[in-house]
Amino acid sequence: MTEFMKHIQNGNCKKAIPLGLTILNRSPADLTTLLHMAICVKETEQTDKYFIDTRFRFLLDAIFSTGNGLTKETAIKITNVEDDLVLKGILHFLGGEESIDTGNKKSFSVWRKGNDTLYFEDLWTY
C-alpha cells in the first residue's frame, strides 16, 4: 500500500495500477484503493476490464444505504479505519476535527466542522 500511495501522490498511474490490482486481489473492497484506481483508470483511458469504477460506485451505494451520518442512529457504517476519510471527501466534508464516541455497545468516529457533525459507526471495533 505504501508504494501504491507513493505513486498515486506522484501522479504516476501507470506504476500505481499494477500495485492497486495486487491490493484489490487481497482486499477487493478496499475503498481507498478503489477510489484511486478508478481515477487512474479514467486518467490513463484504460479499458476498465476489472470493473473498478463499477465496483467503487456499488460499494459507495452499499455504504451510503446504511445511513446518512447525521445522528448516531443514522451513522454511516464503515469497516475500515481509513474509509471515513474517503467518504468525507466524497461528501465534501473535508477538514474538521475527529473524536471518538460510544453508545449502546457501539463505537463512532464523530467529525465536527463548524456547526456540522458527521457520524460513522466503526464496525471494525467489534
mmCIF file with all atom_site columns, N, CA and C in Angstrom, residues 3 5 12 29-30 32 35 38-39 55 60-62 64 74 78 85 94-95 97 102 110:
data_model
loop_
_atom_site.group_PDB
_atom_site.id
_atom_site.type_symbol
_atom_site.label_atom_id
_atom_site.label_alt_id
_atom_site.label_comp_id
_atom_site.label_asym_id
_atom_site.label_entity_id
_atom_site.label_seq_id
_atom_site.pdbx_PDB_ins_code
_atom_site.Cartn_x
_atom_site.Cartn_y
_atom_site.Cartn_z
_atom_site.occupancy
_atom_site.B_iso_or_equiv
_atom_site.pdbx_formal_charge
_atom_site.auth_seq_id
_atom_site.auth_comp_id
_atom_site.auth_asym_id
_atom_site.auth_atom_id
_atom_site.pdbx_PDB_model_num
ATOM 1  N N  . GLU A 1 3   ? 3.842   1.761  -1.324  1.00 0.00 ? 3   GLU A N  1
ATOM 2  C CA . GLU A 1 3   ? 4.367   2.001  -2.672  1.00 0.00 ? 3   GLU A CA 1
ATOM 3  C C  . GLU A 1 3   ? 3.250   2.506  -3.597  1.00 0.00 ? 3   GLU A C  1
ATOM 4  N N  . MET A 1 5   ? 0.526   4.202  -2.751  1.00 0.00 ? 5   MET A N  1
ATOM 5  C CA . MET A 1 5   ? 0.203   5.576  -2.406  1.00 0.00 ? 5   MET A CA 1
ATOM 6  C C  . MET A 1 5   ? 1.298   6.548  -2.846  1.00 0.00 ? 5   MET A C  1
ATOM 7  N N  . ASN A 1 12  ? 1.714   9.043  -10.798 1.00 0.00 ? 12  ASN A N  1
ATOM 8  C CA . ASN A 1 12  ? 2.216   8.010  -11.701 1.00 0.00 ? 12  ASN A CA 1
ATOM 9  C C  . ASN A 1 12  ? 1.241   6.826  -11.739 1.00 0.00 ? 12  ASN A C  1
ATOM 10 N N  . ALA A 1 29  ? -12.626 -4.900 -1.626  1.00 0.00 ? 29  ALA A N  1
ATOM 11 C CA . ALA A 1 29  ? -13.494 -3.785 -1.262  1.00 0.00 ? 29  ALA A CA 1
ATOM 12 C C  . ALA A 1 29  ? -12.726 -2.678 -0.537  1.00 0.00 ? 29  ALA A C  1
ATOM 13 N N  . ASP A 1 30  ? -11.414 -2.580 -0.763  1.00 0.00 ? 30  ASP A N  1
ATOM 14 C CA . ASP A 1 30  ? -10.619 -1.528 -0.134  1.00 0.00 ? 30  ASP A CA 1
ATOM 15 C C  . ASP A 1 30  ? -10.991 -0.198 -0.797  1.00 0.00 ? 30  ASP A C  1
ATOM 16 N N  . THR A 1 32  ? -10.187 2.982  -0.328  1.00 0.00 ? 32  THR A N  1
ATOM 17 C CA . THR A 1 32  ? -9.117  3.911  -0.696  1.00 0.00 ? 32  THR A CA 1
ATOM 18 C C  . THR A 1 32  ? -8.475  3.489  -2.007  1.00 0.00 ? 32  THR A C  1
ATOM 19 N N  . LEU A 1 35  ? -10.930 3.984  -4.965  1.00 0.00 ? 35  LEU A N  1
ATOM 20 C CA . LEU A 1 35  ? -11.039 5.395  -5.337  1.00 0.00 ? 35  LEU A CA 1
ATOM 21 C C  . LEU A 1 35  ? -9.896  5.795  -6.257  1.00 0.00 ? 35  LEU A C  1
ATOM 22 N N  . ALA A 1 38  ? -9.952  3.933  -9.662  1.00 0.00 ? 38  ALA A N  1
ATOM 23 C CA . ALA A 1 38  ? -10.983 4.456  -10.571 1.00 0.00 ? 38  ALA A CA 1
ATOM 24 C C  . ALA A 1 38  ? -10.490 5.732  -11.255 1.00 0.00 ? 38  ALA A C  1
ATOM 25 N N  . ILE A 1 39  ? -9.840  6.590  -10.483 1.00 0.00 ? 39  ILE A N  1
ATOM 26 C CA . ILE A 1 39  ? -9.288  7.830  -11.047 1.00 0.00 ? 39  ILE A CA 1
ATOM 27 C C  . ILE A 1 39  ? -8.197  7.512  -12.061 1.00 0.00 ? 39  ILE A C  1
ATOM 28 N N  . ARG A 1 55  ? -17.350 -1.261 -9.399  1.00 0.00 ? 55  ARG A N  1
ATOM 29 C CA . ARG A 1 55  ? -17.195 -1.806 -8.044  1.00 0.00 ? 55  ARG A CA 1
ATOM 30 C C  . ARG A 1 55  ? -17.174 -0.676 -7.015  1.00 0.00 ? 55  ARG A C  1
ATOM 31 N N  . LEU A 1 60  ? -19.939 2.288  -2.753  1.00 0.00 ? 60  LEU A N  1
ATOM 32 C CA . LEU A 1 60  ? -20.434 3.534  -2.182  1.00 0.00 ? 60  LEU A CA 1
ATOM 33 C C  . LEU A 1 60  ? -21.940 3.479  -1.952  1.00 0.00 ? 60  LEU A C  1
ATOM 34 N N  . ASP A 1 61  ? -22.675 2.955  -2.924  1.00 0.00 ? 61  ASP A N  1
ATOM 35 C CA . ASP A 1 61  ? -24.131 2.811  -2.767  1.00 0.00 ? 61  ASP A CA 1
ATOM 36 C C  . ASP A 1 61  ? -24.456 1.962  -1.541  1.00 0.00 ? 61  ASP A C  1
ATOM 37 N N  . ALA A 1 62  ? -23.731 0.862  -1.376  1.00 0.00 ? 62  ALA A N  1
ATOM 38 C CA . ALA A 1 62  ? -23.979 -0.024 -0.234  1.00 0.00 ? 62  ALA A CA 1
ATOM 39 C C  . ALA A 1 62  ? -23.660 0.681  1.083   1.00 0.00 ? 62  ALA A C  1
ATOM 40 N N  . PHE A 1 64  ? -23.550 3.993  1.715   1.00 0.00 ? 64  PHE A N  1
ATOM 41 C CA . PHE A 1 64  ? -24.475 5.088  1.987   1.00 0.00 ? 64  PHE A CA 1
ATOM 42 C C  . PHE A 1 64  ? -25.894 4.603  2.256   1.00 0.00 ? 64  PHE A C  1
ATOM 43 N N  . THR A 1 74  ? -28.333 7.107  12.758  1.00 0.00 ? 74  THR A N  1
ATOM 44 C CA . THR A 1 74  ? -28.268 7.003  11.289  1.00 0.00 ? 74  THR A CA 1
ATOM 45 C C  . THR A 1 74  ? -26.829 7.103  10.796  1.00 0.00 ? 74  THR A C  1
ATOM 46 N N  . ILE A 1 78  ? -18.924 1.850  8.629   1.00 0.00 ? 78  ILE A N  1
ATOM 47 C CA . ILE A 1 78  ? -17.659 1.625  7.925   1.00 0.00 ? 78  ILE A CA 1
ATOM 48 C C  . ILE A 1 78  ? -16.948 0.417  8.521   1.00 0.00 ? 78  ILE A C  1
ATOM 49 N N  . LEU A 1 85  ? -12.283 8.746  5.930   1.00 0.00 ? 85  LEU A N  1
ATOM 50 C CA . LEU A 1 85  ? -11.574 9.825  5.238   1.00 0.00 ? 85  LEU A CA 1
ATOM 51 C C  . LEU A 1 85  ? -12.002 9.913  3.777   1.00 0.00 ? 85  LEU A C  1
ATOM 52 N N  . LEU A 1 94  ? -14.460 17.774 4.107   1.00 0.00 ? 94  LEU A N  1
ATOM 53 C CA . LEU A 1 94  ? -13.043 17.729 4.466   1.00 0.00 ? 94  LEU A CA 1
ATOM 54 C C  . LEU A 1 94  ? -12.724 18.743 5.551   1.00 0.00 ? 94  LEU A C  1
ATOM 55 N N  . GLY A 1 95  ? -11.746 18.420 6.349   1.00 0.00 ? 95  GLY A N  1
ATOM 56 C CA . GLY A 1 95  ? -11.361 19.282 7.455   1.00 0.00 ? 95  GLY A CA 1
ATOM 57 C C  . GLY A 1 95  ? -12.121 18.895 8.714   1.00 0.00 ? 95  GLY A C  1
ATOM 58 N N  . GLU A 1 97  ? -12.550 18.281 12.957  1.00 0.00 ? 97  GLU A N  1
ATOM 59 C CA . GLU A 1 97  ? -11.853 17.502 13.970  1.00 0.00 ? 97  GLU A CA 1
ATOM 60 C C  . GLU A 1 97  ? -12.619 16.233 14.280  1.00 0.00 ? 97  GLU A C  1
ATOM 61 N N  . THR A 1 102 ? -19.014 6.603  22.045  1.00 0.00 ? 102 THR A N  1
ATOM 62 C CA . THR A 1 102 ? -19.583 5.270  22.186  1.00 0.00 ? 102 THR A CA 1
ATOM 63 C C  . THR A 1 102 ? -21.030 5.395  22.635  1.00 0.00 ? 102 THR A C  1
ATOM 64 N N  . VAL A 1 110 ? -16.677 10.596 15.139  1.00 0.00 ? 110 VAL A N  1
ATOM 65 C CA . VAL A 1 110 ? -17.533 11.767 15.025  1.00 0.00 ? 110 VAL A CA 1
ATOM 66 C C  . VAL A 1 110 ? -16.690 12.917 14.484  1.00 0.00 ? 110 VAL A C  1
#
